[in-house]
mmCIF file with all atom_site columns, C-alpha atoms in Angstrom:
data_model
loop_
_atom_site.group_PDB
_atom_site.id
_atom_site.type_symbol
_atom_site.label_atom_id
_atom_site.label_alt_id
_atom_site.label_comp_id
_atom_site.label_asym_id
_atom_site.label_entity_id
_atom_site.label_seq_id
_atom_site.pdbx_PDB_ins_code
_atom_site.Cartn_x
_atom_site.Cartn_y
_atom_site.Cartn_z
_atom_site.occupancy
_atom_site.B_iso_or_equiv
_atom_site.pdbx_formal_charge
_atom_site.auth_seq_id
_atom_site.auth_comp_id
_atom_site.auth_asym_id
_atom_site.auth_atom_id
_atom_site.pdbx_PDB_model_num
ATOM 1   C CA . ASP A 1 1   ? 71.587 36.521 4.250   1.00 50.00 ? 24  ASP A CA 1
ATOM 2   C CA . GLY A 1 2   ? 71.503 39.937 2.618   1.00 61.00 ? 25  GLY A CA 1
ATOM 3   C CA . GLY A 1 3   ? 70.354 40.819 -0.817  1.00 92.00 ? 26  GLY A CA 1
ATOM 4   C CA . ILE A 1 4   ? 66.609 40.784 -0.466  1.00 96.00 ? 27  ILE A CA 1
ATOM 5   C CA . THR A 1 5   ? 64.827 41.915 2.654   1.00 96.00 ? 28  THR A CA 1
ATOM 6   C CA . GLN A 1 6   ? 61.226 41.993 3.752   1.00 97.00 ? 29  GLN A CA 1
ATOM 7   C CA . SER A 1 7   ? 59.704 43.896 6.598   1.00 92.00 ? 30  SER A CA 1
ATOM 8   C CA . PRO A 1 8   ? 58.111 43.507 8.978   1.00 92.00 ? 31  PRO A CA 1
ATOM 9   C CA . LYS A 1 9   ? 58.545 39.846 9.880   1.00 94.00 ? 32  LYS A CA 1
ATOM 10  C CA . TYR A 1 10  ? 55.136 39.697 11.560  1.00 95.00 ? 33  TYR A CA 1
ATOM 11  C CA . LEU A 1 11  ? 52.219 41.980 10.870  1.00 94.00 ? 34  LEU A CA 1
ATOM 12  C CA . PHE A 1 12  ? 48.810 42.181 12.467  1.00 93.00 ? 35  PHE A CA 1
ATOM 13  C CA . ARG A 1 13  ? 45.933 44.018 10.886  1.00 91.00 ? 36  ARG A CA 1
ATOM 14  C CA . LYS A 1 14  ? 42.357 44.653 11.802  1.00 91.00 ? 37  LYS A CA 1
ATOM 15  C CA . GLU A 1 15  ? 39.732 43.609 9.335   1.00 89.00 ? 38  GLU A CA 1
ATOM 16  C CA . GLY A 1 16  ? 38.904 46.390 6.886   1.00 89.00 ? 39  GLY A CA 1
ATOM 17  C CA . GLN A 1 17  ? 42.346 48.001 6.979   1.00 91.00 ? 40  GLN A CA 1
ATOM 18  C CA . ASN A 1 18  ? 44.862 48.193 4.162   1.00 94.00 ? 41  ASN A CA 1
ATOM 19  C CA . VAL A 1 19  ? 48.430 47.210 4.948   1.00 95.00 ? 42  VAL A CA 1
ATOM 20  C CA . THR A 1 20  ? 51.670 47.490 2.976   1.00 96.00 ? 43  THR A CA 1
ATOM 21  C CA . LEU A 1 21  ? 54.443 44.907 3.010   1.00 97.00 ? 44  LEU A CA 1
ATOM 22  C CA . SER A 1 22  ? 57.928 46.032 2.156   1.00 97.00 ? 45  SER A CA 1
ATOM 23  C CA . CYS A 1 23  ? 60.380 44.266 -0.169  1.00 98.00 ? 46  CYS A CA 1
ATOM 24  C CA . GLU A 1 24  ? 63.817 45.654 -0.993  1.00 97.00 ? 47  GLU A CA 1
ATOM 25  C CA . GLN A 1 25  ? 66.721 44.141 -2.918  1.00 97.00 ? 48  GLN A CA 1
ATOM 26  C CA . ASN A 1 26  ? 70.279 45.286 -3.515  1.00 96.00 ? 49  ASN A CA 1
ATOM 27  C CA . LEU A 1 27  ? 71.106 42.579 -6.056  1.00 93.00 ? 50  LEU A CA 1
ATOM 28  C CA . ASN A 1 28  ? 70.483 44.868 -9.033  1.00 92.00 ? 51  ASN A CA 1
ATOM 29  C CA . HIS A 1 29  ? 67.855 42.423 -10.264 1.00 91.00 ? 52  HIS A CA 1
ATOM 30  C CA . ASP A 1 30  ? 65.376 43.598 -12.848 1.00 90.00 ? 53  ASP A CA 1
ATOM 31  C CA . ALA A 1 31  ? 62.502 41.299 -11.966 1.00 90.00 ? 54  ALA A CA 1
ATOM 32  C CA . MET A 1 32  ? 60.647 41.114 -8.656  1.00 93.00 ? 55  MET A CA 1
ATOM 33  C CA . TYR A 1 33  ? 57.771 38.933 -7.532  1.00 94.00 ? 56  TYR A CA 1
ATOM 34  C CA . TRP A 1 34  ? 55.235 38.529 -4.762  1.00 96.00 ? 57  TRP A CA 1
ATOM 35  C CA . TYR A 1 35  ? 53.926 35.133 -3.715  1.00 96.00 ? 58  TYR A CA 1
ATOM 36  C CA . ARG A 1 36  ? 51.509 33.952 -1.115  1.00 96.00 ? 59  ARG A CA 1
ATOM 37  C CA . GLN A 1 37  ? 52.297 30.706 0.704   1.00 93.00 ? 60  GLN A CA 1
ATOM 38  C CA . ASP A 1 38  ? 49.452 28.760 2.274   1.00 91.00 ? 61  ASP A CA 1
ATOM 39  C CA . PRO A 1 39  ? 49.678 25.270 3.820   1.00 83.00 ? 62  PRO A CA 1
ATOM 40  C CA . GLY A 1 40  ? 48.983 22.590 1.240   1.00 79.00 ? 63  GLY A CA 1
ATOM 41  C CA . GLN A 1 41  ? 48.838 25.053 -1.653  1.00 82.00 ? 64  GLN A CA 1
ATOM 42  C CA . GLY A 1 42  ? 52.450 25.884 -2.270  1.00 85.00 ? 65  GLY A CA 1
ATOM 43  C CA . LEU A 1 43  ? 53.347 29.308 -3.595  1.00 90.00 ? 66  LEU A CA 1
ATOM 44  C CA . ARG A 1 44  ? 50.867 31.287 -5.634  1.00 93.00 ? 67  ARG A CA 1
ATOM 45  C CA . LEU A 1 45  ? 51.928 34.280 -7.670  1.00 93.00 ? 68  LEU A CA 1
ATOM 46  C CA . ILE A 1 46  ? 50.250 37.569 -6.792  1.00 96.00 ? 69  ILE A CA 1
ATOM 47  C CA . TYR A 1 47  ? 52.100 40.135 -8.922  1.00 96.00 ? 70  TYR A CA 1
ATOM 48  C CA . TYR A 1 48  ? 55.395 40.419 -10.708 1.00 92.00 ? 71  TYR A CA 1
ATOM 49  C CA . SER A 1 49  ? 57.396 43.216 -12.241 1.00 93.00 ? 72  SER A CA 1
ATOM 50  C CA . GLN A 1 50  ? 60.030 42.891 -14.928 1.00 89.00 ? 73  GLN A CA 1
ATOM 51  C CA . ILE A 1 51  ? 61.030 46.527 -15.078 1.00 90.00 ? 74  ILE A CA 1
ATOM 52  C CA . VAL A 1 52  ? 60.547 49.773 -13.200 1.00 94.00 ? 75  VAL A CA 1
ATOM 53  C CA . ASN A 1 53  ? 57.093 51.328 -13.568 1.00 95.00 ? 76  ASN A CA 1
ATOM 54  C CA . ASP A 1 54  ? 55.640 48.130 -15.003 1.00 94.00 ? 77  ASP A CA 1
ATOM 55  C CA . PHE A 1 55  ? 54.012 45.109 -13.370 1.00 95.00 ? 78  PHE A CA 1
ATOM 56  C CA . GLN A 1 56  ? 51.663 42.251 -14.252 1.00 94.00 ? 79  GLN A CA 1
ATOM 57  C CA . LYS A 1 57  ? 49.000 40.359 -12.356 1.00 95.00 ? 80  LYS A CA 1
ATOM 58  C CA . GLY A 1 58  ? 49.657 36.817 -11.286 1.00 93.00 ? 81  GLY A CA 1
ATOM 59  C CA . ASP A 1 59  ? 47.095 34.136 -10.545 1.00 90.00 ? 82  ASP A CA 1
ATOM 60  C CA . ILE A 1 60  ? 45.637 35.705 -7.395  1.00 94.00 ? 83  ILE A CA 1
ATOM 61  C CA . ALA A 1 61  ? 45.966 39.481 -7.804  1.00 96.00 ? 84  ALA A CA 1
ATOM 62  C CA . GLU A 1 62  ? 42.462 40.360 -6.612  1.00 96.00 ? 85  GLU A CA 1
ATOM 63  C CA . GLY A 1 63  ? 42.562 42.386 -3.414  1.00 96.00 ? 86  GLY A CA 1
ATOM 64  C CA . TYR A 1 64  ? 46.247 43.277 -3.818  1.00 97.00 ? 87  TYR A CA 1
ATOM 65  C CA . SER A 1 65  ? 48.103 46.184 -5.381  1.00 97.00 ? 88  SER A CA 1
ATOM 66  C CA . VAL A 1 66  ? 51.774 46.889 -6.065  1.00 98.00 ? 89  VAL A CA 1
ATOM 67  C CA . SER A 1 67  ? 54.059 49.646 -7.293  1.00 97.00 ? 90  SER A CA 1
ATOM 68  C CA . ARG A 1 68  ? 57.545 49.628 -8.798  1.00 97.00 ? 91  ARG A CA 1
ATOM 69  C CA . GLU A 1 69  ? 58.849 53.168 -8.669  1.00 97.00 ? 92  GLU A CA 1
ATOM 70  C CA . LYS A 1 70  ? 62.424 52.079 -7.998  1.00 96.00 ? 93  LYS A CA 1
ATOM 71  C CA . LYS A 1 71  ? 64.360 49.073 -9.225  1.00 96.00 ? 94  LYS A CA 1
ATOM 72  C CA . GLU A 1 72  ? 65.205 47.958 -5.708  1.00 97.00 ? 95  GLU A CA 1
ATOM 73  C CA . SER A 1 73  ? 61.743 48.236 -4.177  1.00 98.00 ? 96  SER A CA 1
ATOM 74  C CA . PHE A 1 74  ? 58.464 46.381 -4.822  1.00 98.00 ? 97  PHE A CA 1
ATOM 75  C CA . PRO A 1 75  ? 55.936 47.016 -2.028  1.00 98.00 ? 98  PRO A CA 1
ATOM 76  C CA . LEU A 1 76  ? 52.733 45.002 -1.817  1.00 98.00 ? 99  LEU A CA 1
ATOM 77  C CA . THR A 1 77  ? 49.513 46.457 -0.433  1.00 97.00 ? 100 THR A CA 1
ATOM 78  C CA . VAL A 1 78  ? 46.939 44.047 0.919   1.00 96.00 ? 101 VAL A CA 1
ATOM 79  C CA . THR A 1 79  ? 43.638 45.861 0.655   1.00 94.00 ? 102 THR A CA 1
ATOM 80  C CA . SER A 1 80  ? 40.422 45.345 2.555   1.00 88.00 ? 103 SER A CA 1
ATOM 81  C CA . ALA A 1 81  ? 39.038 43.737 -0.603  1.00 87.00 ? 104 ALA A CA 1
ATOM 82  C CA . GLN A 1 82  ? 41.230 40.674 -0.100  1.00 89.00 ? 105 GLN A CA 1
ATOM 83  C CA . LYS A 1 83  ? 38.892 38.108 1.413   1.00 88.00 ? 106 LYS A CA 1
ATOM 84  C CA . ASN A 1 84  ? 41.458 35.837 3.091   1.00 90.00 ? 107 ASN A CA 1
ATOM 85  C CA . PRO A 1 85  ? 44.554 37.924 3.719   1.00 93.00 ? 108 PRO A CA 1
ATOM 86  C CA . THR A 1 86  ? 46.000 35.903 6.588   1.00 94.00 ? 109 THR A CA 1
ATOM 87  C CA . ALA A 1 87  ? 49.006 34.148 5.054   1.00 95.00 ? 110 ALA A CA 1
ATOM 88  C CA . PHE A 1 88  ? 52.769 34.060 4.682   1.00 96.00 ? 111 PHE A CA 1
ATOM 89  C CA . TYR A 1 89  ? 53.978 36.431 1.953   1.00 97.00 ? 112 TYR A CA 1
ATOM 90  C CA . LEU A 1 90  ? 57.211 35.896 0.064   1.00 97.00 ? 113 LEU A CA 1
ATOM 91  C CA . CYS A 1 91  ? 59.016 38.357 -2.142  1.00 96.00 ? 114 CYS A CA 1
ATOM 92  C CA . ALA A 1 92  ? 61.579 37.251 -4.712  1.00 94.00 ? 115 ALA A CA 1
ATOM 93  C CA . SER A 1 93  ? 63.799 38.736 -7.383  1.00 93.00 ? 116 SER A CA 1
ATOM 94  C CA . SER A 1 94  ? 65.625 37.438 -10.424 1.00 89.00 ? 117 SER A CA 1
ATOM 95  C CA . ILE A 1 95  ? 68.231 38.673 -12.847 1.00 84.00 ? 118 ILE A CA 1
ATOM 96  C CA . LEU A 1 96  ? 66.533 38.277 -16.186 1.00 69.00 ? 119 LEU A CA 1
ATOM 97  C CA . PRO A 1 97  ? 63.445 40.312 -16.959 1.00 54.00 ? 120 PRO A CA 1
ATOM 98  C CA . SER A 1 98  ? 62.396 38.124 -19.875 1.00 55.00 ? 121 SER A CA 1
ATOM 99  C CA . GLY A 1 99  ? 59.338 35.931 -20.073 1.00 51.00 ? 122 GLY A CA 1
ATOM 100 C CA . ALA A 1 100 ? 61.448 32.920 -19.146 1.00 56.00 ? 123 ALA A CA 1
ATOM 101 C CA . PRO A 1 101 ? 62.330 33.590 -15.507 1.00 60.00 ? 124 PRO A CA 1
ATOM 102 C CA . ASP A 1 102 ? 65.757 32.888 -14.207 1.00 76.00 ? 125 ASP A CA 1
ATOM 103 C CA . THR A 1 103 ? 66.567 31.596 -10.743 1.00 83.00 ? 126 THR A CA 1
ATOM 104 C CA . GLN A 1 104 ? 64.625 33.436 -8.092  1.00 88.00 ? 127 GLN A CA 1
ATOM 105 C CA . TYR A 1 105 ? 66.115 34.677 -4.834  1.00 91.00 ? 128 TYR A CA 1
ATOM 106 C CA . PHE A 1 106 ? 63.671 34.823 -1.968  1.00 94.00 ? 129 PHE A CA 1
ATOM 107 C CA . GLY A 1 107 ? 63.280 37.101 1.008   1.00 96.00 ? 130 GLY A CA 1
ATOM 108 C CA . PRO A 1 108 ? 62.621 35.812 4.529   1.00 95.00 ? 131 PRO A CA 1
ATOM 109 C CA . GLY A 1 109 ? 58.882 36.440 4.298   1.00 96.00 ? 132 GLY A CA 1
ATOM 110 C CA . THR A 1 110 ? 56.231 38.386 6.192   1.00 97.00 ? 133 THR A CA 1
ATOM 111 C CA . ARG A 1 111 ? 53.515 36.637 8.148   1.00 96.00 ? 134 ARG A CA 1
ATOM 112 C CA . LEU A 1 112 ? 50.314 38.667 8.019   1.00 95.00 ? 135 LEU A CA 1
ATOM 113 C CA . THR A 1 113 ? 47.510 37.954 10.455  1.00 94.00 ? 136 THR A CA 1
ATOM 114 C CA . VAL A 1 114 ? 44.146 39.645 10.207  1.00 91.00 ? 137 VAL A CA 1
ATOM 115 C CA . LEU A 1 115 ? 42.407 39.910 13.550  1.00 86.00 ? 138 LEU A CA 1
ATOM 116 C CA . ALA B 2 1   ? 44.149 23.520 -13.333 1.00 53.00 ? 29  ALA B CA 1
ATOM 117 C CA . GLN B 2 2   ? 47.394 22.723 -11.562 1.00 59.00 ? 30  GLN B CA 1
ATOM 118 C CA . ARG B 2 3   ? 50.375 23.525 -13.724 1.00 86.00 ? 31  ARG B CA 1
ATOM 119 C CA . VAL B 2 4   ? 52.795 21.769 -11.404 1.00 92.00 ? 32  VAL B CA 1
ATOM 120 C CA . THR B 2 5   ? 51.752 18.746 -9.377  1.00 93.00 ? 33  THR B CA 1
ATOM 121 C CA . GLN B 2 6   ? 53.596 17.243 -6.464  1.00 95.00 ? 34  GLN B CA 1
ATOM 122 C CA . PRO B 2 7   ? 51.486 14.257 -5.435  1.00 95.00 ? 35  PRO B CA 1
ATOM 123 C CA . GLU B 2 8   ? 53.191 13.594 -2.107  1.00 95.00 ? 36  GLU B CA 1
ATOM 124 C CA . LYS B 2 9   ? 52.700 16.090 0.690   1.00 94.00 ? 37  LYS B CA 1
ATOM 125 C CA . LEU B 2 10  ? 54.832 14.111 3.113   1.00 96.00 ? 38  LEU B CA 1
ATOM 126 C CA . LEU B 2 11  ? 57.702 11.724 2.510   1.00 97.00 ? 39  LEU B CA 1
ATOM 127 C CA . SER B 2 12  ? 59.548 9.890  5.242   1.00 97.00 ? 40  SER B CA 1
ATOM 128 C CA . VAL B 2 13  ? 62.661 7.801  4.589   1.00 97.00 ? 41  VAL B CA 1
ATOM 129 C CA . PHE B 2 14  ? 65.463 6.288  6.617   1.00 97.00 ? 42  PHE B CA 1
ATOM 130 C CA . LYS B 2 15  ? 68.981 7.670  6.451   1.00 97.00 ? 43  LYS B CA 1
ATOM 131 C CA . GLY B 2 16  ? 70.911 5.977  3.669   1.00 97.00 ? 44  GLY B CA 1
ATOM 132 C CA . ALA B 2 17  ? 67.792 5.000  1.752   1.00 98.00 ? 45  ALA B CA 1
ATOM 133 C CA . PRO B 2 18  ? 66.984 6.384  -1.698  1.00 97.00 ? 46  PRO B CA 1
ATOM 134 C CA . VAL B 2 19  ? 64.513 9.223  -1.938  1.00 97.00 ? 47  VAL B CA 1
ATOM 135 C CA . GLU B 2 20  ? 62.459 10.347 -4.912  1.00 97.00 ? 48  GLU B CA 1
ATOM 136 C CA . LEU B 2 21  ? 60.168 13.358 -5.003  1.00 98.00 ? 49  LEU B CA 1
ATOM 137 C CA . LYS B 2 22  ? 57.692 13.381 -7.838  1.00 97.00 ? 50  LYS B CA 1
ATOM 138 C CA . CYS B 2 23  ? 56.836 16.371 -9.961  1.00 96.00 ? 51  CYS B CA 1
ATOM 139 C CA . ASN B 2 24  ? 54.604 16.532 -13.022 1.00 95.00 ? 52  ASN B CA 1
ATOM 140 C CA . TYR B 2 25  ? 53.841 19.601 -15.080 1.00 92.00 ? 53  TYR B CA 1
ATOM 141 C CA . SER B 2 26  ? 51.281 20.689 -17.605 1.00 87.00 ? 54  SER B CA 1
ATOM 142 C CA . TYR B 2 27  ? 51.474 23.114 -20.550 1.00 69.00 ? 55  TYR B CA 1
ATOM 143 C CA . SER B 2 28  ? 54.459 21.431 -22.129 1.00 65.00 ? 56  SER B CA 1
ATOM 144 C CA . GLY B 2 29  ? 56.257 23.445 -24.783 1.00 71.00 ? 57  GLY B CA 1
ATOM 145 C CA . SER B 2 30  ? 59.885 23.801 -23.803 1.00 76.00 ? 58  SER B CA 1
ATOM 146 C CA . PRO B 2 31  ? 59.647 24.117 -20.049 1.00 82.00 ? 59  PRO B CA 1
ATOM 147 C CA . GLU B 2 32  ? 62.200 25.595 -17.735 1.00 86.00 ? 60  GLU B CA 1
ATOM 148 C CA . LEU B 2 33  ? 61.962 23.595 -14.502 1.00 90.00 ? 61  LEU B CA 1
ATOM 149 C CA . PHE B 2 34  ? 63.379 24.127 -11.037 1.00 92.00 ? 62  PHE B CA 1
ATOM 150 C CA . TRP B 2 35  ? 63.548 22.479 -7.645  1.00 95.00 ? 63  TRP B CA 1
ATOM 151 C CA . TYR B 2 36  ? 63.598 24.824 -4.650  1.00 95.00 ? 64  TYR B CA 1
ATOM 152 C CA . VAL B 2 37  ? 64.235 23.790 -1.049  1.00 96.00 ? 65  VAL B CA 1
ATOM 153 C CA . GLN B 2 38  ? 63.378 25.354 2.282   1.00 94.00 ? 66  GLN B CA 1
ATOM 154 C CA . TYR B 2 39  ? 65.303 24.083 5.298   1.00 96.00 ? 67  TYR B CA 1
ATOM 155 C CA . SER B 2 40  ? 64.008 24.784 8.787   1.00 93.00 ? 68  SER B CA 1
ATOM 156 C CA . ARG B 2 41  ? 64.324 28.479 9.658   1.00 90.00 ? 69  ARG B CA 1
ATOM 157 C CA . GLN B 2 42  ? 65.958 29.285 6.326   1.00 93.00 ? 70  GLN B CA 1
ATOM 158 C CA . ARG B 2 43  ? 64.797 31.004 3.188   1.00 93.00 ? 71  ARG B CA 1
ATOM 159 C CA . LEU B 2 44  ? 63.472 29.267 0.172   1.00 94.00 ? 72  LEU B CA 1
ATOM 160 C CA . GLN B 2 45  ? 66.426 28.722 -2.161  1.00 93.00 ? 73  GLN B CA 1
ATOM 161 C CA . LEU B 2 46  ? 67.206 27.110 -5.463  1.00 92.00 ? 74  LEU B CA 1
ATOM 162 C CA . LEU B 2 47  ? 68.345 23.498 -5.275  1.00 94.00 ? 75  LEU B CA 1
ATOM 163 C CA . LEU B 2 48  ? 68.760 22.813 -8.976  1.00 91.00 ? 76  LEU B CA 1
ATOM 164 C CA . ARG B 2 49  ? 67.363 23.593 -12.412 1.00 88.00 ? 77  ARG B CA 1
ATOM 165 C CA . HIS B 2 50  ? 67.119 21.239 -15.325 1.00 84.00 ? 78  HIS B CA 1
ATOM 166 C CA . ILE B 2 51  ? 69.017 23.436 -17.771 1.00 78.00 ? 79  ILE B CA 1
ATOM 167 C CA . SER B 2 52  ? 72.140 23.175 -15.594 1.00 78.00 ? 80  SER B CA 1
ATOM 168 C CA . ARG B 2 53  ? 72.154 19.376 -15.673 1.00 75.00 ? 81  ARG B CA 1
ATOM 169 C CA . GLU B 2 54  ? 74.137 19.282 -12.473 1.00 80.00 ? 82  GLU B CA 1
ATOM 170 C CA . SER B 2 55  ? 73.979 17.387 -9.205  1.00 83.00 ? 83  SER B CA 1
ATOM 171 C CA . ILE B 2 56  ? 73.565 19.477 -6.089  1.00 87.00 ? 84  ILE B CA 1
ATOM 172 C CA . LYS B 2 57  ? 74.021 17.938 -2.615  1.00 92.00 ? 85  LYS B CA 1
ATOM 173 C CA . GLY B 2 58  ? 73.726 14.539 -4.293  1.00 93.00 ? 86  GLY B CA 1
ATOM 174 C CA . PHE B 2 59  ? 70.349 15.353 -5.847  1.00 95.00 ? 87  PHE B CA 1
ATOM 175 C CA . THR B 2 60  ? 69.594 14.999 -9.542  1.00 94.00 ? 88  THR B CA 1
ATOM 176 C CA . ALA B 2 61  ? 66.484 15.616 -11.580 1.00 94.00 ? 89  ALA B CA 1
ATOM 177 C CA . ASP B 2 62  ? 65.790 14.547 -15.133 1.00 88.00 ? 90  ASP B CA 1
ATOM 178 C CA . LEU B 2 63  ? 63.302 16.195 -17.410 1.00 89.00 ? 91  LEU B CA 1
ATOM 179 C CA . ASN B 2 64  ? 61.098 13.610 -19.099 1.00 90.00 ? 92  ASN B CA 1
ATOM 180 C CA . LYS B 2 65  ? 59.067 15.396 -21.756 1.00 87.00 ? 93  LYS B CA 1
ATOM 181 C CA . GLY B 2 66  ? 57.148 12.250 -22.681 1.00 89.00 ? 94  GLY B CA 1
ATOM 182 C CA . GLU B 2 67  ? 55.857 11.857 -19.137 1.00 91.00 ? 95  GLU B CA 1
ATOM 183 C CA . THR B 2 68  ? 55.943 15.629 -18.422 1.00 91.00 ? 96  THR B CA 1
ATOM 184 C CA . SER B 2 69  ? 57.865 14.890 -15.257 1.00 93.00 ? 97  SER B CA 1
ATOM 185 C CA . PHE B 2 70  ? 60.838 16.322 -13.403 1.00 94.00 ? 98  PHE B CA 1
ATOM 186 C CA . HIS B 2 71  ? 61.335 13.980 -10.455 1.00 96.00 ? 99  HIS B CA 1
ATOM 187 C CA . LEU B 2 72  ? 64.021 14.735 -7.881  1.00 97.00 ? 100 LEU B CA 1
ATOM 188 C CA . LYS B 2 73  ? 66.194 11.857 -6.723  1.00 96.00 ? 101 LYS B CA 1
ATOM 189 C CA . LYS B 2 74  ? 68.961 11.117 -4.291  1.00 97.00 ? 102 LYS B CA 1
ATOM 190 C CA . PRO B 2 75  ? 70.416 7.616  -3.886  1.00 97.00 ? 103 PRO B CA 1
ATOM 191 C CA . PHE B 2 76  ? 71.331 7.918  -0.197  1.00 97.00 ? 104 PHE B CA 1
ATOM 192 C CA . ALA B 2 77  ? 69.306 10.337 1.909   1.00 97.00 ? 105 ALA B CA 1
ATOM 193 C CA . GLN B 2 78  ? 70.964 12.198 4.783   1.00 97.00 ? 106 GLN B CA 1
ATOM 194 C CA . GLU B 2 79  ? 69.351 13.731 7.867   1.00 97.00 ? 107 GLU B CA 1
ATOM 195 C CA . GLU B 2 80  ? 70.259 17.209 6.647   1.00 97.00 ? 108 GLU B CA 1
ATOM 196 C CA . ASP B 2 81  ? 68.047 16.618 3.607   1.00 98.00 ? 109 ASP B CA 1
ATOM 197 C CA . SER B 2 82  ? 64.970 17.003 5.819   1.00 98.00 ? 110 SER B CA 1
ATOM 198 C CA . ALA B 2 83  ? 63.196 20.034 4.379   1.00 97.00 ? 111 ALA B CA 1
ATOM 199 C CA . MET B 2 84  ? 60.304 21.269 2.266   1.00 96.00 ? 112 MET B CA 1
ATOM 200 C CA . TYR B 2 85  ? 60.841 20.833 -1.469  1.00 97.00 ? 113 TYR B CA 1
ATOM 201 C CA . TYR B 2 86  ? 59.020 22.716 -4.212  1.00 96.00 ? 114 TYR B CA 1
ATOM 202 C CA . CYS B 2 87  ? 58.978 21.957 -7.890  1.00 95.00 ? 115 CYS B CA 1
ATOM 203 C CA . ALA B 2 88  ? 58.463 25.002 -10.125 1.00 92.00 ? 116 ALA B CA 1
ATOM 204 C CA . ARG B 2 89  ? 58.230 25.848 -13.784 1.00 88.00 ? 117 ARG B CA 1
ATOM 205 C CA . ASP B 2 90  ? 58.551 28.983 -15.811 1.00 80.00 ? 118 ASP B CA 1
ATOM 206 C CA . TYR B 2 91  ? 55.023 29.117 -17.244 1.00 66.00 ? 119 TYR B CA 1
ATOM 207 C CA . LYS B 2 92  ? 53.110 31.584 -15.089 1.00 66.00 ? 120 LYS B CA 1
ATOM 208 C CA . LEU B 2 93  ? 55.873 31.114 -12.536 1.00 75.00 ? 121 LEU B CA 1
ATOM 209 C CA . SER B 2 94  ? 54.027 28.103 -11.142 1.00 86.00 ? 122 SER B CA 1
ATOM 210 C CA . PHE B 2 95  ? 55.002 26.225 -8.022  1.00 91.00 ? 123 PHE B CA 1
ATOM 211 C CA . GLY B 2 96  ? 53.767 22.876 -6.814  1.00 92.00 ? 124 GLY B CA 1
ATOM 212 C CA . ALA B 2 97  ? 52.192 22.428 -3.385  1.00 92.00 ? 125 ALA B CA 1
ATOM 213 C CA . GLY B 2 98  ? 55.440 21.165 -1.921  1.00 94.00 ? 126 GLY B CA 1
ATOM 214 C CA . THR B 2 99  ? 56.668 17.925 -0.362  1.00 96.00 ? 127 THR B CA 1
ATOM 215 C CA . THR B 2 100 ? 57.932 17.765 3.203   1.00 96.00 ? 128 THR B CA 1
ATOM 216 C CA . VAL B 2 101 ? 60.765 15.280 3.481   1.00 98.00 ? 129 VAL B CA 1
ATOM 217 C CA . THR B 2 102 ? 61.792 13.778 6.792   1.00 98.00 ? 130 THR B CA 1
ATOM 218 C CA . VAL B 2 103 ? 64.913 11.642 6.944   1.00 98.00 ? 131 VAL B CA 1
ATOM 219 C CA . ARG B 2 104 ? 65.033 9.453  10.038  1.00 96.00 ? 132 ARG B CA 1
ATOM 220 C CA . ALA B 2 105 ? 68.169 8.101  11.641  1.00 93.00 ? 133 ALA B CA 1
#
């Protein structure tokens, strides 16, 4: 499994602290995505980016921020404003940057726990 | 409102029995629909997409625009099919809540 990596695998944070989750891909994909996975709720889109230096909010962007300075990197910052940050976070990428997404390739995920 | 609905959270079948996972979607138009699968300790990965019209690992899914459904079917379930399955569509990159399938020997 190469291609798209996320680090760290597990992350613990104290309440009130910001934390940044890493996502890197070497697939030369234009589009990258961040999802949050909670039991019984499936995957919910946080942010996505179709091109470098551009990104759009998903359904649950409040309390999160992203940047896309390089094609291969799309870090997600979970801020202290996010009310329920404890979750499993998945990053994905896809080839086509258009409004009709192509197949997404997923990273292994980061489990964030707020203490 | 849910854009993709998977009504069954859990599905348990015996090996060799047929299995069908239901998926309904809203916001019709011309949807692009996918089924993703997550096996134990593996990444979420694409199983199939409706535009390909292919059978993967014995699974098929037919888009029914009249019923706004994209159910996943396999005539004879195998133990290795035990996994979490997600239905997804292109609009707002929406995923369903997922169905956990357990195939018993």
